[in-house]
Coordinates of C-alpha atoms in Angstrom, one line a residue:
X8 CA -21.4 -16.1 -33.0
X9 CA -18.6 -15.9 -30.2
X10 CA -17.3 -12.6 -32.6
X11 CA -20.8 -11.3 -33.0
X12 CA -21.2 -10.9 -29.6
X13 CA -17.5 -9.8 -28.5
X14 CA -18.0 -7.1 -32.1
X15 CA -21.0 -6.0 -30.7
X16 CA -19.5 -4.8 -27.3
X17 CA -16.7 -3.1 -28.4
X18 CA -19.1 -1.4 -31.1
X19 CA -20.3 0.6 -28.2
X20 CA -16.6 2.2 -28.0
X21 CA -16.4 3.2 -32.0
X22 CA -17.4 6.7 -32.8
X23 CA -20.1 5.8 -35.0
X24 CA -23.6 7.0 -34.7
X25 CA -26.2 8.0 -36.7
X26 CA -28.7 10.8 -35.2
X27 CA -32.4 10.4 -36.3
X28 CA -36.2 11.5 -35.1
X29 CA -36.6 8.8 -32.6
X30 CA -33.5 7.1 -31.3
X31 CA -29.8 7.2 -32.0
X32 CA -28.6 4.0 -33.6
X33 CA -24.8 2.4 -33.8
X34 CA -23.2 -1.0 -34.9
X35 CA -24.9 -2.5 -32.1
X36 CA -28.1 -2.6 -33.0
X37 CA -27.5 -3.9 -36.5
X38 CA -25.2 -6.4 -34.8
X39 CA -27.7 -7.4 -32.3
X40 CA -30.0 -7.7 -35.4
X41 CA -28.0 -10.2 -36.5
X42 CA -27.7 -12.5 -33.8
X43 CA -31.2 -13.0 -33.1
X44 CA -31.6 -13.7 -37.0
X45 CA -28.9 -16.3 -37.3
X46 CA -29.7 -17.7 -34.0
X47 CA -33.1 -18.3 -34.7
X48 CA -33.2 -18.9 -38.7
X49 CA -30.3 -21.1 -38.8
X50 CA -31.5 -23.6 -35.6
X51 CA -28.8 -22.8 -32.9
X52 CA -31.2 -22.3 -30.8
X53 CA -33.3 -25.1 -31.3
X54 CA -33.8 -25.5 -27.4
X55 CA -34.2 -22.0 -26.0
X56 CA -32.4 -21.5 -22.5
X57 CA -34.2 -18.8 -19.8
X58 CA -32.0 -18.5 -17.7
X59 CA -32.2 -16.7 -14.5
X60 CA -30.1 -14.1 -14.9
X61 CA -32.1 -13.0 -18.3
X62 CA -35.6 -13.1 -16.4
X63 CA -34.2 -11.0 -13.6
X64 CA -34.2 -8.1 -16.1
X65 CA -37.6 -8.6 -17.8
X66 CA -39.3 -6.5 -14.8
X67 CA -37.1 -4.1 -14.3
X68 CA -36.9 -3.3 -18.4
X69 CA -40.0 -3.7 -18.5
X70 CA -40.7 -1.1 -15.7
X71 CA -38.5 1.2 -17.6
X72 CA -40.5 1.0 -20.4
X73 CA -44.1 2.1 -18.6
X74 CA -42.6 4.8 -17.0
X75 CA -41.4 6.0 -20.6
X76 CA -45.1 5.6 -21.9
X77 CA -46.1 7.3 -18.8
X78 CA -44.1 10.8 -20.1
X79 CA -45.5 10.7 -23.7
X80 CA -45.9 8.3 -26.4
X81 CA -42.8 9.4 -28.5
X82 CA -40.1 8.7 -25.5
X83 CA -42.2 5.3 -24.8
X84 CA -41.6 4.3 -28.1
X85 CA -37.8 5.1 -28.1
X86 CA -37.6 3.3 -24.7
X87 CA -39.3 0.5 -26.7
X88 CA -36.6 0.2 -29.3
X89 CA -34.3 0.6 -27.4
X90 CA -35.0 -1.7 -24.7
X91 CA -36.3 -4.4 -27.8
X92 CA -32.4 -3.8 -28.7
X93 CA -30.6 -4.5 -25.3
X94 CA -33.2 -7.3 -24.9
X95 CA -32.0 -9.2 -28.3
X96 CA -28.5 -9.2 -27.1
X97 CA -29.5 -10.6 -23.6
X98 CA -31.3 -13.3 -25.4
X99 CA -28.7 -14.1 -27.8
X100 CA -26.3 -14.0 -24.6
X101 CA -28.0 -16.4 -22.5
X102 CA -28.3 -18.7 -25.6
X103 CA -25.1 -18.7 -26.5
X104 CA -23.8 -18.7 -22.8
X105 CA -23.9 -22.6 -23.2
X106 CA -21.1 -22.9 -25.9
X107 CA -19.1 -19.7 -25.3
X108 CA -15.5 -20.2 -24.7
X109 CA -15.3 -17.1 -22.4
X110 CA -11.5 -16.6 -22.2
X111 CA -11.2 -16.6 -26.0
X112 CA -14.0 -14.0 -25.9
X113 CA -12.0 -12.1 -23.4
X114 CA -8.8 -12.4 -25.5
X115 CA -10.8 -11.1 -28.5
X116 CA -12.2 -7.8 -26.5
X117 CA -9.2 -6.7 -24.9
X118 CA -7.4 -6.8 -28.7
X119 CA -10.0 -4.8 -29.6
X120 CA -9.9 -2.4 -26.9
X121 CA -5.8 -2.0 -27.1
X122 CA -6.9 -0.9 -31.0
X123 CA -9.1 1.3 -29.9
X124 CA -7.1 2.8 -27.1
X125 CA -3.9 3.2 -29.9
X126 CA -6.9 5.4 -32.2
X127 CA -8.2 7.7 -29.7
X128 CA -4.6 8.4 -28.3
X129 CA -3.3 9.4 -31.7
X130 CA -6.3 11.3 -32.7
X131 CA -6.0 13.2 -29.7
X132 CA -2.2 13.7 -30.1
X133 CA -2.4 14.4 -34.1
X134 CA -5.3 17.1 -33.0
X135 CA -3.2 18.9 -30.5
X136 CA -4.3 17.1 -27.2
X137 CA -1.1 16.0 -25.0
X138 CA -3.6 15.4 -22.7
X139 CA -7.1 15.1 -21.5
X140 CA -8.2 12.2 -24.0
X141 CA -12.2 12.6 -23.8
X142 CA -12.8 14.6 -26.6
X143 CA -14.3 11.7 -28.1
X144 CA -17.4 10.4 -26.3
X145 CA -17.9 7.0 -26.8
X146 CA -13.9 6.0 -27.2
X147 CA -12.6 7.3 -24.3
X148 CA -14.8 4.0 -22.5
X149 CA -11.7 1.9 -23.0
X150 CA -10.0 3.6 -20.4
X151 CA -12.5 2.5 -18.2
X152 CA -13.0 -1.0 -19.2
X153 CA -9.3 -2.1 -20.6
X154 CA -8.2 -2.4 -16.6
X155 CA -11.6 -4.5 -15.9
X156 CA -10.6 -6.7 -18.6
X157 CA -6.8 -7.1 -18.5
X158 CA -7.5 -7.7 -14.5
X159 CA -9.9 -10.3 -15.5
X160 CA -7.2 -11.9 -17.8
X161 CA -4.7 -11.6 -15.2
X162 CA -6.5 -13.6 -12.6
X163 CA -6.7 -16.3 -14.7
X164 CA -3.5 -16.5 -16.2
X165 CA -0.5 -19.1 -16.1
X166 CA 2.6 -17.8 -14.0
X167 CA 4.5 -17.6 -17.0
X168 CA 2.5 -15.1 -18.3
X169 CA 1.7 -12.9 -15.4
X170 CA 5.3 -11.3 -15.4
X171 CA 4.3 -9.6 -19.2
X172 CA 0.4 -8.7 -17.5
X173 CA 2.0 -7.2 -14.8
X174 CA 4.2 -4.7 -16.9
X175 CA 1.2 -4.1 -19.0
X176 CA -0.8 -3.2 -15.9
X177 CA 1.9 -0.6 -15.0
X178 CA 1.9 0.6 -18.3
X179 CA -1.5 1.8 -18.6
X180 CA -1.1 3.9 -15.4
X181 CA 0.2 6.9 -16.9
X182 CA -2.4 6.5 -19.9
X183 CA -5.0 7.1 -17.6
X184 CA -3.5 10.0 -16.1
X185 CA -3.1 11.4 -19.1
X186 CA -6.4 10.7 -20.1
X187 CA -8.3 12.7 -17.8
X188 CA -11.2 9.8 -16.9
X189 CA -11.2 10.3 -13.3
X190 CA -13.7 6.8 -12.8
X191 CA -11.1 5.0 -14.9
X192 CA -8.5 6.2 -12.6
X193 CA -10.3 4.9 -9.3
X194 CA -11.8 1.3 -10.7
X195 CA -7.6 1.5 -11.3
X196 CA -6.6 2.0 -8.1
X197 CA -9.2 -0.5 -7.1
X198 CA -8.8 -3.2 -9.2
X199 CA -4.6 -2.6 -8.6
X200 CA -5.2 -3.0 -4.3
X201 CA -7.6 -6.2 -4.9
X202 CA -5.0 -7.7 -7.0
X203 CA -2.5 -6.9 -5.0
X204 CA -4.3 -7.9 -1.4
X205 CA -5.2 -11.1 -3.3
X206 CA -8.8 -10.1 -2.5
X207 CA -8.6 -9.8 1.3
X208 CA -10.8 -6.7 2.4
X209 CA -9.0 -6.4 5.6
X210 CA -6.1 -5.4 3.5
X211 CA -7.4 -3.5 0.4
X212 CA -8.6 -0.9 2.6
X213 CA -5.3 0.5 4.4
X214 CA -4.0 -0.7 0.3
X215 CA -6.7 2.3 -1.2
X216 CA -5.9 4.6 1.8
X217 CA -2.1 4.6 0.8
X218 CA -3.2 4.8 -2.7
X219 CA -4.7 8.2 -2.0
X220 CA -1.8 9.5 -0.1
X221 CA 0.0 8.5 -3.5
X222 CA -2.6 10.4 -5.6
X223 CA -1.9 13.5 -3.1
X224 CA 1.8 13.6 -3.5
X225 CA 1.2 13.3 -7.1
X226 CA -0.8 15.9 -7.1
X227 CA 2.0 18.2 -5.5
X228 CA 4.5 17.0 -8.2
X229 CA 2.9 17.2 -11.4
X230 CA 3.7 20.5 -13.4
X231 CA 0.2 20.0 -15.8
X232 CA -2.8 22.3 -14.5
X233 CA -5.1 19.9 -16.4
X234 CA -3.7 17.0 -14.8
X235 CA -3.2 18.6 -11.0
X236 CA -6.9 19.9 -11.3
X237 CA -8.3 16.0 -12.6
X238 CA -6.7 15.0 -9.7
X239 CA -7.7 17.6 -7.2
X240 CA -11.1 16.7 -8.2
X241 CA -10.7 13.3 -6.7
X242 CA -9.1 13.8 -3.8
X243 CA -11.7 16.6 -2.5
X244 CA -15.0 16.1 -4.6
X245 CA -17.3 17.8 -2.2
X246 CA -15.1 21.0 -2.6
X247 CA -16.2 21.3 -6.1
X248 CA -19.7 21.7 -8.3
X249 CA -20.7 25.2 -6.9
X250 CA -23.5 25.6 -9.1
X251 CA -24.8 28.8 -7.0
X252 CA -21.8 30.3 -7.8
X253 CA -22.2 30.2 -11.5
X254 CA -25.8 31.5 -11.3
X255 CA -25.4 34.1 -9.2
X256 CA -21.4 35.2 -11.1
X257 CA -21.7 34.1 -14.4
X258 CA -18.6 32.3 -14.1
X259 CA -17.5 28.9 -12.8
X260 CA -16.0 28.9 -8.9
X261 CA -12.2 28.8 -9.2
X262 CA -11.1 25.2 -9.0
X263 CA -14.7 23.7 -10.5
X264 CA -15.4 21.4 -13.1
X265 CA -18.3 21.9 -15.5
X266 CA -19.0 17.8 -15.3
X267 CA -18.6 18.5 -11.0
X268 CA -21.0 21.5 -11.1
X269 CA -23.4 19.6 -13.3
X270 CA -23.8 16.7 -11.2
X271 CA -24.4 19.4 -8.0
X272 CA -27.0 20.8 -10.2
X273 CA -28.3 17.4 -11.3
X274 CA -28.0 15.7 -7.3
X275 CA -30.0 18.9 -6.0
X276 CA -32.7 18.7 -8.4
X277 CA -33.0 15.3 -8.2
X278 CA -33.4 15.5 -4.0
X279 CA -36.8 17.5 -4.9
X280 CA -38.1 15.3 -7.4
X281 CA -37.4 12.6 -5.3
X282 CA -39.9 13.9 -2.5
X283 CA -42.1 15.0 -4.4
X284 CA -43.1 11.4 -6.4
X285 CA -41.2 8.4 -4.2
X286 CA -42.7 5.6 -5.1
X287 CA -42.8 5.9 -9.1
X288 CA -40.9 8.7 -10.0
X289 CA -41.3 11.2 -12.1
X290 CA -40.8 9.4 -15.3
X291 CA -38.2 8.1 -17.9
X292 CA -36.4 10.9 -19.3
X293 CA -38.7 13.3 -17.6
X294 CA -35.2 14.8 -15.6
X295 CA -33.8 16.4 -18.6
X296 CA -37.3 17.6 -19.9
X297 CA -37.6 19.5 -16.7
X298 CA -34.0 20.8 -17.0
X299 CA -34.7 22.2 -20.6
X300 CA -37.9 24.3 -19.7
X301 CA -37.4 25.3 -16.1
X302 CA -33.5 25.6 -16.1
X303 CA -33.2 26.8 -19.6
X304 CA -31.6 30.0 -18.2
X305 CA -28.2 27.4 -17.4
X306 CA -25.4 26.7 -20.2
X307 CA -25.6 23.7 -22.1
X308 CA -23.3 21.3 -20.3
X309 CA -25.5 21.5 -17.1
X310 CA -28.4 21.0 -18.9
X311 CA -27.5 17.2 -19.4
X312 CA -29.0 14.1 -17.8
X313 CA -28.2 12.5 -14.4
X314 CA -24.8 11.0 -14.3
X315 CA -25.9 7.8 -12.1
X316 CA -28.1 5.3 -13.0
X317 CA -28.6 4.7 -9.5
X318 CA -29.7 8.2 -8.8
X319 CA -31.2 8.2 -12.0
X320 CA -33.6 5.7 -11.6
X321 CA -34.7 6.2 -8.0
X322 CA -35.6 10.2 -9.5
X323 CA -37.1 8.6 -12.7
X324 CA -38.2 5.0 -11.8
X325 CA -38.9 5.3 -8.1
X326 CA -38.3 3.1 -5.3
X327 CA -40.3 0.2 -7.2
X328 CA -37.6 1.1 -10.4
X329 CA -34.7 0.9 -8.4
X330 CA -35.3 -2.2 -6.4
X331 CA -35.7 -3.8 -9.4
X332 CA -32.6 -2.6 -10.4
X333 CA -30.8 -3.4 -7.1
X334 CA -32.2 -7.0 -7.1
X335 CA -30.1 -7.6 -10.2
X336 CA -27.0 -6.8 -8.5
X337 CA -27.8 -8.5 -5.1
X338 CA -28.8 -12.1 -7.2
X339 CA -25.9 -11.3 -9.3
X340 CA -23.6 -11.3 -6.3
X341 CA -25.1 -14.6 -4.8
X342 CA -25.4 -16.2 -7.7
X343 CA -21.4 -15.8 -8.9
X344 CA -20.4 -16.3 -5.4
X345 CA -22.2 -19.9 -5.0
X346 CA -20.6 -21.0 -8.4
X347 CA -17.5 -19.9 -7.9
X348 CA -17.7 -22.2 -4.5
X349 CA -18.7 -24.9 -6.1
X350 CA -15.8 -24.7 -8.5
X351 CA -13.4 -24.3 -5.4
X352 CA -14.3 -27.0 -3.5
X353 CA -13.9 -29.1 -6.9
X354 CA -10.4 -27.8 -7.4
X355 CA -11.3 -26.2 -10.7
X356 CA -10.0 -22.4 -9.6
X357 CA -8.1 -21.2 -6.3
X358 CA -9.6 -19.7 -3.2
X359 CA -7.8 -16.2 -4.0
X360 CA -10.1 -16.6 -7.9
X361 CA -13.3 -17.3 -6.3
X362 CA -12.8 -14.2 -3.6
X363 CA -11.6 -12.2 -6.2
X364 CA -13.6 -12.8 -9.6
X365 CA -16.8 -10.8 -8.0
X366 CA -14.4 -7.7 -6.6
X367 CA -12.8 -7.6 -10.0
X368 CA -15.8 -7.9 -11.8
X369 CA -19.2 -6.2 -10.5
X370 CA -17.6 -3.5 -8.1
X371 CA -15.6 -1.8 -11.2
X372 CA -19.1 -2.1 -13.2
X373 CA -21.1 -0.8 -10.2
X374 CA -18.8 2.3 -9.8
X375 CA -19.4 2.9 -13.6
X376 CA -22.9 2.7 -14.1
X377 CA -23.2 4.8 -11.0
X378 CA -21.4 7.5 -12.2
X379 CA -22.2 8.0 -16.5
X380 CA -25.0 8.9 -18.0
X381 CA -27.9 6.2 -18.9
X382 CA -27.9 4.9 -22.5
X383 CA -27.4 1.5 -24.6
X384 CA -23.9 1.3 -23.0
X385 CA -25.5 1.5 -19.5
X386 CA -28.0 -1.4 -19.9
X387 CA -25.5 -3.4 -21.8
X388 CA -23.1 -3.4 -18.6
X389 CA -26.2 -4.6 -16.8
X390 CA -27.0 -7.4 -19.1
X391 CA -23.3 -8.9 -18.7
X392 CA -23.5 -8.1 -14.8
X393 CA -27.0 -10.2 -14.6
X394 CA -25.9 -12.8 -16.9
X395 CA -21.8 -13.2 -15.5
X396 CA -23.4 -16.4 -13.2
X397 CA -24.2 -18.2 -16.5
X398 CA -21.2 -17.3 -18.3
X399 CA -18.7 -18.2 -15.2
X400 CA -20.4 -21.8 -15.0
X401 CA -20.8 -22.6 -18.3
X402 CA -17.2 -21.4 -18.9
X403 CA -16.5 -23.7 -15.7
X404 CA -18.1 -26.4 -17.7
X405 CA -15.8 -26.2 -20.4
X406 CA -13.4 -26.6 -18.4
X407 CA -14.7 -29.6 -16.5
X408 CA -15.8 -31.3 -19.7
X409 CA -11.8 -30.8 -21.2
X410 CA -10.8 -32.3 -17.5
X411 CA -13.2 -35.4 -18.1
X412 CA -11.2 -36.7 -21.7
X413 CA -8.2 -35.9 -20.4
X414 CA -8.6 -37.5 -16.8
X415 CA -11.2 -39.6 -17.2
X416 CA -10.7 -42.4 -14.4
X417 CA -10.3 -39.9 -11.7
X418 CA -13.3 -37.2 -13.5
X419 CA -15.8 -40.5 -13.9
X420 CA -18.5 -39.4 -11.3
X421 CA -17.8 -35.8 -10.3
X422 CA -20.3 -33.6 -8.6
X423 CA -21.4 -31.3 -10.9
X424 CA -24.2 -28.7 -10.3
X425 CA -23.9 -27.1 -14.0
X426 CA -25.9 -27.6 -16.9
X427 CA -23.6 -30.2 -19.3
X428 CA -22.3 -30.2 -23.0
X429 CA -24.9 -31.5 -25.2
X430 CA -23.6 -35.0 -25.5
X431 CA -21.3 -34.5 -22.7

């Protein structure tokens, strides 16, 4: 089961789809498919576990959902699949959270990621690409998740090891430049300053600063116009995205982006749908149905969907959608934080781990999600953010149980606030 779920994940990062009628189906829902069947046929989950972090997103999926219905029956029922999909792996997730060994499952998806990354570089290489890597669309995540997971790796491991993690790190810096993936490139200078600043927020912040001044000089330096523009782009975002421009010329502004003007296009659109239905929005999926038969005058890669769940949702959902949505994150946040102090205060991780482990974690995830386009991939990132509480303590459990055999006169009545082993 522990490679059924890890599989399932990094199917989101294959380039394998299948296009039909209703919905657009990959490995993951077959995978997902499975787990639910094994689970249940074979008796693993003879006592079911509803955990907290799984009922936190019944409302807001389920809020989804109406608001599909609320469009027209078709998209409610591919909001229904799909949402009957991403709610099979959450279940299989918080059943399985009890006996998942999560640094093994970590091991196993950052394998699978280094693969990954090793294809979609030498596709793009063998097809005449030296650079800008995104060519294929579901790929080209690994540059945004690898650094999430090797940080998460590195947090954790023994000092022998950190010396080859640290190289590693290093080496993937010039991958992402190379790459193009601007949000890759900033959860990287992120994740590199809270490593670095051991967490401390006083410090990652003049840390980020100088990290921008490095991006500038680079900027200067680097004899690649795809490259200097890439990073241009994130030094001065507001500069860029003159939709107007291209309406009125014909032509994109010099310096702009098609992604840039698209999400000018998509924030000023969404600004008047906003007003105009607050409270409930204007519907699931009801964005890029306006787009395509009021804007259908625009070229084809502006007439996309909101690139922001958060903006996304408040335009589609409401205020009701996204404070469901928010209250995931919040209760997320609390509920990793009290665990991990807990697990201080019983000397199972450091101090520098428990301020770390959410900064390394749910900020990275927050700054993707906020920024890509909504989809399976999307509400699979939300799963693991909702459920990480679960998975940190049972993993912490694990670990306490493996500290009981081998210490058992001075582990014989420790305070522990987890739910234990069966048998333990």
């Amino acid at each position: 089961m522990r490679y059924l779920l890890t599989f399932a994940i990094l199917s989101l990062f294959l380039p394998i789809r299948l296009e039909t009628g209703l919905v657009l189906l990959r490995p993951f829902e077959l995978i997902a498919l499975l787990m639910l069947v094994i689970g249940m046929a074979t008796g693993r989950w003879r006592n079911l576990a509803f955990s907290a972090g799984f009922l936190l997103l019944l409302p807001f999926l389920g809020w989804h959902m109406v608001s599909a219905f609320s469009v027209d029956a078709k998209n409610g029922l591919r909001e229904l699949l799909q949402m009957s999909i991403v709610g099979a792996f959450a279940f299989a997730i918080a059943q399985e959270a009890r006996w998942l060994e999560t640094q093994k499952a970590v091991n196993i998806l950052l394998f699978g990621m280094v693969l990954i990354l090793a294809y979609t570089i030498t596709w793009h290489v063998a097809h005449g690409y030296s650079v800008g890597w995104k060519h294929l669309a579901d790929p080209k995540l690994v540059f945004t998740f690898l650094p999430i997971a090797l940080a998460g790796l590195l947090l954790f491991a023994k000092r022998g090891k950190r010396s080859a993690l640290w190289f590693a790190w290093a080496g993937i810096l010039p991958l992402l430049l190379l790459s193009g993936e601007r949000k890759a490139f900033l959860i990287y200078l992120f994740l590199t300053a809270a490593l670095l600043m051991r967490g401390r927020i006083a410090a990652m912040v003049p840390a980020i600063a100088a990290g921008f001044v490095g991006l500038f000089t680079l900027s200067i330096m680097v004899d690649n116009a795809y490259v200097e523009k890439q990073l241009q782009t994130i030094l001065d975002p507001l500069s860029m995205g003159q939709y107007e421009y291209l309406a009125a010329k014909g032509k994109y502004a010099p310096g702009d982006t098609p992604s840039n003007v698209q999400r000018a296009f998509a924030f000023t659109l969404s600004k008047k749908l906003i007003s105009e239905r607050p409270l409930v929005g204007v519907g699931t999926n009801k964005f890029k149905n306006i787009v395509n038969t009021e804007f259908s005058n625009l070229p084809a890669e502006l007439r996309l969907g909101i690139h922001g769940e958060f903006q996304r949702i408040l335009t589609e959902n409401g205020i009701i959608g996204l404070s469901l949505y928010i209250l995931i994150w919040i209760a997320a946040w609390l509920r990793l934080s009290r665990t991990l102090s807990w697990a201080f205060s019983h000397g199972l991780i450091g101090a520098t781990q428990a301020r770390l482990l959410p900064l390394v974690l749910l900020v990275p995830c927050a700054l993707y999600v906020g920024t890509e386009a909504s989809g399976t991939r999307a509400f699979v990132t939300l799963t693991l953010v909702s459920l990480l509480p679960e998975l940190t303590r049972h993993g912490l459990c694990l670990s306490l149980h493996r500290m009981r055999k081998s210490h058992p006169r001075s582990m014989r009545h420790p305070r522990f606030l987890g739910s234990p082993l069966p048998g333990a």
